[in-house]
Tab-separated table of C-alpha atoms in Angstrom:
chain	number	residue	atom	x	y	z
A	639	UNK	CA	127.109	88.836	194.129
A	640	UNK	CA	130.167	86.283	194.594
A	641	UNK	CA	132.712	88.606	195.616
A	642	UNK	CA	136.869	87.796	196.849
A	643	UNK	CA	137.316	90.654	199.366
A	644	UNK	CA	141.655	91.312	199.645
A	645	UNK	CA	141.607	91.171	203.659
A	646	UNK	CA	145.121	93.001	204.819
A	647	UNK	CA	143.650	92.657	208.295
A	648	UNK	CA	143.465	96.600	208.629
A	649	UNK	CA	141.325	99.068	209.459
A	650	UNK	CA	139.555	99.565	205.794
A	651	UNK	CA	139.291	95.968	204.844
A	652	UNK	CA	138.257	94.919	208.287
A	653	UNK	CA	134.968	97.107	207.596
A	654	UNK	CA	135.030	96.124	203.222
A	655	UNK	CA	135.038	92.588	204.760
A	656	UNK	CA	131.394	93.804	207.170
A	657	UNK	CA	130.306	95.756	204.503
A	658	UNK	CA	130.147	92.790	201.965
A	659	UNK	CA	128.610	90.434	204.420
A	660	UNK	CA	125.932	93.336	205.238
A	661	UNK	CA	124.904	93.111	201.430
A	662	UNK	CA	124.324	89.534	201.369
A	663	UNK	CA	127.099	88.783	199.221
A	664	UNK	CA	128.773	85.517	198.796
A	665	UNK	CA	132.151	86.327	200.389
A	666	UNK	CA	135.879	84.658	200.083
A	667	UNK	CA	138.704	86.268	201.587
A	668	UNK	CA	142.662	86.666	200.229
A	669	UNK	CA	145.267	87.798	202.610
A	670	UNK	CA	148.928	88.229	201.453
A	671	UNK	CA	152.138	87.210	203.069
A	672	UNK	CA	154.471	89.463	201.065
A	673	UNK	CA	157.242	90.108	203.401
A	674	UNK	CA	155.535	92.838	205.169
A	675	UNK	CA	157.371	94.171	208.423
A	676	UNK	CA	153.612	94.908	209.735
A	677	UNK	CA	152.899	91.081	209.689
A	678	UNK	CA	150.451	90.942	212.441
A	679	UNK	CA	148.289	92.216	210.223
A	680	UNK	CA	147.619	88.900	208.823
A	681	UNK	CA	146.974	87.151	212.319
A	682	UNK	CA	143.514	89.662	212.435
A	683	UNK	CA	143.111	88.820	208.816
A	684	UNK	CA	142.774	84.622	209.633
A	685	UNK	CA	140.674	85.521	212.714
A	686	UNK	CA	138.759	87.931	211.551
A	687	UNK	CA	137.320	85.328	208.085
A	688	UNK	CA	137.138	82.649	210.329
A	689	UNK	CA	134.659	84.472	212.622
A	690	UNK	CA	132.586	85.590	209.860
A	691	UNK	CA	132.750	81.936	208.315
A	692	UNK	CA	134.525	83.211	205.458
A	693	UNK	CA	136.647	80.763	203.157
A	694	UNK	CA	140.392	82.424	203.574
A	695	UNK	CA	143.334	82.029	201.309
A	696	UNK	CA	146.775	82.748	202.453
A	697	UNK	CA	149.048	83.524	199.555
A	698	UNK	CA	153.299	84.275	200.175
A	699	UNK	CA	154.777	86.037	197.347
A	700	UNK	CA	157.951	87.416	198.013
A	701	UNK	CA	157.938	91.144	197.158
A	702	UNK	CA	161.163	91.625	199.094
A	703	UNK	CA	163.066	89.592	196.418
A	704	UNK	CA	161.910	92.175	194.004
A	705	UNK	CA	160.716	95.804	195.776
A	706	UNK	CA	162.345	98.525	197.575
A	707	UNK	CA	160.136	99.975	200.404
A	708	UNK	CA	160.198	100.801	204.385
A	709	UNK	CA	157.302	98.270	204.077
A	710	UNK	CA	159.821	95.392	203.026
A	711	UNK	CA	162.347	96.271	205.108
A	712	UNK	CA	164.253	98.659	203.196
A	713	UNK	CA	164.996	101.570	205.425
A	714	UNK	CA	163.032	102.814	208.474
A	715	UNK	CA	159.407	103.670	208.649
A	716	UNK	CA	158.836	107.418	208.545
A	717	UNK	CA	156.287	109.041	211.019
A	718	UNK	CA	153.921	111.859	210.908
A	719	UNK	CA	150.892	112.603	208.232
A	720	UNK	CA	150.653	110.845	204.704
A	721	UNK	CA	150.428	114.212	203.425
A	722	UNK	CA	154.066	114.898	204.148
A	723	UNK	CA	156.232	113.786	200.925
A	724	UNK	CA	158.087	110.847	203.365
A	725	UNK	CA	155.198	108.985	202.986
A	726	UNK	CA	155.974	108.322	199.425
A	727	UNK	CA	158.963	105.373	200.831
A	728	UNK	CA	155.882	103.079	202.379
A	729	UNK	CA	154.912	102.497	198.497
A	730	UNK	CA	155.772	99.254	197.641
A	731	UNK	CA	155.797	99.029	193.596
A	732	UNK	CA	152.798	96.967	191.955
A	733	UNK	CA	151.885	95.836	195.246
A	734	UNK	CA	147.941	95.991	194.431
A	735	UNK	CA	148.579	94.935	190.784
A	736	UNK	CA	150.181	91.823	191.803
A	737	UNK	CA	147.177	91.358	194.718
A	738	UNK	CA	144.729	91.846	192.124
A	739	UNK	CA	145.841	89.461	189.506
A	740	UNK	CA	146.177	86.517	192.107
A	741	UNK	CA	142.890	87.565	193.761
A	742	UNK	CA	141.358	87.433	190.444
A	743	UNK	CA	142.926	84.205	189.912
A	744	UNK	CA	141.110	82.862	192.563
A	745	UNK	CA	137.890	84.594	192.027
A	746	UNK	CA	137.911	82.984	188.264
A	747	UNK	CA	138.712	79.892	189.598
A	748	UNK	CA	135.701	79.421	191.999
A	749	UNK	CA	133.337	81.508	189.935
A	750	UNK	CA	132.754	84.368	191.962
A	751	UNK	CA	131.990	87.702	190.245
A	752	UNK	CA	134.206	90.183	191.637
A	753	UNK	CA	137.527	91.257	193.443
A	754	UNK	CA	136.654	94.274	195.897
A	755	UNK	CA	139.681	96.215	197.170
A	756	UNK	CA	139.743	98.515	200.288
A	757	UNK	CA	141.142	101.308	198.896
A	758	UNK	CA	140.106	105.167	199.398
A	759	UNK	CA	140.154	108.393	198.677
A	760	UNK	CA	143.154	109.040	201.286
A	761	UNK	CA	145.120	106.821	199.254
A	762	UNK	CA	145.096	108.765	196.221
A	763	UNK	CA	148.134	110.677	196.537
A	764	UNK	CA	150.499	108.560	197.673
A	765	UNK	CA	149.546	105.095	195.978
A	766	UNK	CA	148.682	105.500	192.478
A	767	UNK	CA	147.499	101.884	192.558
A	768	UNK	CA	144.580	103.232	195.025
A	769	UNK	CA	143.037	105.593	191.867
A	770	UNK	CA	139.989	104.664	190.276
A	771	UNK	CA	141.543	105.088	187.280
A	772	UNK	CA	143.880	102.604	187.671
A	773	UNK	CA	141.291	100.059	189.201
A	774	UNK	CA	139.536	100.320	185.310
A	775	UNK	CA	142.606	99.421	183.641
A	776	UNK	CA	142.845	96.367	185.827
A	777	UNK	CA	139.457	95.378	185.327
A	778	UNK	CA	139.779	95.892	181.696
A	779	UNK	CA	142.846	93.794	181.492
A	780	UNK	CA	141.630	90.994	183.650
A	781	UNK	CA	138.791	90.597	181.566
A	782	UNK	CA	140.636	90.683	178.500
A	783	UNK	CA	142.965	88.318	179.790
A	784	UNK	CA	141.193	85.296	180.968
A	785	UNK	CA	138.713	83.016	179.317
A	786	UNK	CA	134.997	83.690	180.102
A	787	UNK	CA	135.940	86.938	182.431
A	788	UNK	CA	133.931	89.342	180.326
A	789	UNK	CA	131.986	90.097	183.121
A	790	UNK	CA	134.718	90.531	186.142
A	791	UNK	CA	134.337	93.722	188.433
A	792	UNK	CA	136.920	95.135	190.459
A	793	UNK	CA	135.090	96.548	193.340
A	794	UNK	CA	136.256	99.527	195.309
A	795	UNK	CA	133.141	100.553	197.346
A	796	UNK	CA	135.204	103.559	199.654
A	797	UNK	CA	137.610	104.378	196.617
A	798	UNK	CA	135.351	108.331	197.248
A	799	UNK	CA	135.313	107.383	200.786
A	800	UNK	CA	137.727	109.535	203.217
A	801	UNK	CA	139.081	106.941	206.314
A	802	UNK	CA	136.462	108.828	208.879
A	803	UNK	CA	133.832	107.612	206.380
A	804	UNK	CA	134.409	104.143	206.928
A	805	UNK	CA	135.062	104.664	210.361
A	806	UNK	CA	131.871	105.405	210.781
A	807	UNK	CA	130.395	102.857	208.416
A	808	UNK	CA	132.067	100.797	210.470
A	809	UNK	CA	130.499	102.138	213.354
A	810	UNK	CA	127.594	101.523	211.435
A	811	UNK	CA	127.956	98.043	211.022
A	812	UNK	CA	129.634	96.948	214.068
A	813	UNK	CA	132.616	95.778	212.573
A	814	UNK	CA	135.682	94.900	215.089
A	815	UNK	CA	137.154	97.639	213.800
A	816	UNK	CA	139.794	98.242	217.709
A	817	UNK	CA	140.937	94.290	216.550
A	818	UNK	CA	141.975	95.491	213.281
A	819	UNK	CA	145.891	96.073	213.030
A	820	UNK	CA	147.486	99.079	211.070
A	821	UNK	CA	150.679	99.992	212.390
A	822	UNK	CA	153.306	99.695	209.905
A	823	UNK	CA	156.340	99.488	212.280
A	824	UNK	CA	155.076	95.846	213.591
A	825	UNK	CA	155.681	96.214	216.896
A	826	UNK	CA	153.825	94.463	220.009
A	827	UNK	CA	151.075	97.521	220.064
A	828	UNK	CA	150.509	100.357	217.414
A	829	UNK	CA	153.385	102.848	217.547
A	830	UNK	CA	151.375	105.861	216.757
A	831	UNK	CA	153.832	107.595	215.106
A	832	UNK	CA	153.919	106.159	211.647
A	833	UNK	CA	151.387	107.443	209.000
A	834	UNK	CA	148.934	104.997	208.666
A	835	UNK	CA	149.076	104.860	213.098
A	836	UNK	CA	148.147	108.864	212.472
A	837	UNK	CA	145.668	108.157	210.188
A	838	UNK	CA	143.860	105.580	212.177
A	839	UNK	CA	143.483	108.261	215.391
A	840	UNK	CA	142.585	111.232	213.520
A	841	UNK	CA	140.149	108.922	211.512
A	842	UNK	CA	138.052	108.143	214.700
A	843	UNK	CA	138.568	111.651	216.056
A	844	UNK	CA	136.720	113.268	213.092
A	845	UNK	CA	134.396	110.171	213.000
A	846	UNK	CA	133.473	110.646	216.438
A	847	UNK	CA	134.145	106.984	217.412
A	848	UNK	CA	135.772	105.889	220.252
A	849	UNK	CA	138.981	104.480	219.380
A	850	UNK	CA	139.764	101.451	221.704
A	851	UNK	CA	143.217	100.897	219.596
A	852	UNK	CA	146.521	100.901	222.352
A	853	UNK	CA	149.238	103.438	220.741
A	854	UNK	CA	153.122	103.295	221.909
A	855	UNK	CA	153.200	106.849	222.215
A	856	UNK	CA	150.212	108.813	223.770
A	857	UNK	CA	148.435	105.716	224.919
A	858	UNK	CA	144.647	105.465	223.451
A	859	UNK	CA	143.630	108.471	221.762
């Protein structure tokens, strides 16, 4: 399969990225530039495709101009679990639609088959763009709105997946998971008190993988 992976440069698309190459797929990768205060996510992101060999596409689109989130800017990032309701400010609206539609873009373009997402089943209740029944819709209407796209697939292989899971498929795989970068607050190292920072430790505690990522506060877990 010809397949555009979306490569944040985190944890989960770090190991979608591994998992894809693992299959034998036929891989490009699309990063995004969107304003994000975590931008060092996108330095892994570059380094990461261009290890693999991977075609990359950087794409700025402003979501700043047009969003409201402690992603963007707006408002400090909360800390502790993404089960707690604060979590809810680190959405940034149609955030994956907009990903999608230019990933698909270039996926149509170079005749690939597919656009595979990193999404899970974590991400359910706070981003409503991470449900599978969202991802349908958005297959349906990409198909339905481009010439000769009758067969696109949006692909979200861990969308059932808890984080541990791909933890330790990425275990599994060897993928540079420690290089990956999730901290939301963009500091110099992980701050380890913002969700996705929680996330990330308690996902290699339950894993059982040694987690080689340096946090602000506690120090490695």
């Amino acid at each position: 399969m010809r397949v555009v992976v979306s490569l944040s440069g985190g944890l989960d698309s770090t190991v979608l990225l591994t998992h894809h190459l693992e299959q034998g797929d036929e891989v490009r990768a699309i990063s995004f530039d969107y304003g994000q205060r975590h931008w060092r996510e996108l330095d892994w992101a570059q380094e990461l495709a261009a290890a693999c060999g991977v075609p990359h596409t950087l794409v700025r689109v402003d979501l700043c101009a047009v969003t409201r989130s402690a992603l963007t800017g707006h408002g400090s990032v909360p800390h502790g679990h993404y089960a707690h309701e604060s979590m809810k400010q680190t959405v940034v609206p149609s955030r994956n639609a907009t990903f999608v539609c230019l990933a698909s873009a270039l996926a149509i373009s170079h005749d690939m088959d597919a656009v595979s997402i990193a999404a899970h089943a974590g991400d359910h209740a706070i981003y409503p763009d991470c449900r599978p029944m969202w991802m349908q819709v958005m297959q349906q209407a990409v198909r339905m709105g481009n010439w000769g796209a009758s067969q696109f697939e949006l692909l979200a292989p861990f969308v059932l997946m808890t984080k541990h899971d791909i933890v330790v498929r990425g275990d599994l795989l060897g993928a540079p998971m420690h290089k990956s970068w999730s901290c939301y607050e963009g500091g110099a190292i992980h701050c380890g008190r913002c969700g996705t920072c929680v996330e990330r430790r308690e996902a290699f505690e339950l894993a059982g993988v040694p987690d080689h990522t340096e946090y602000a506060s506690g120090g490695a877990a």
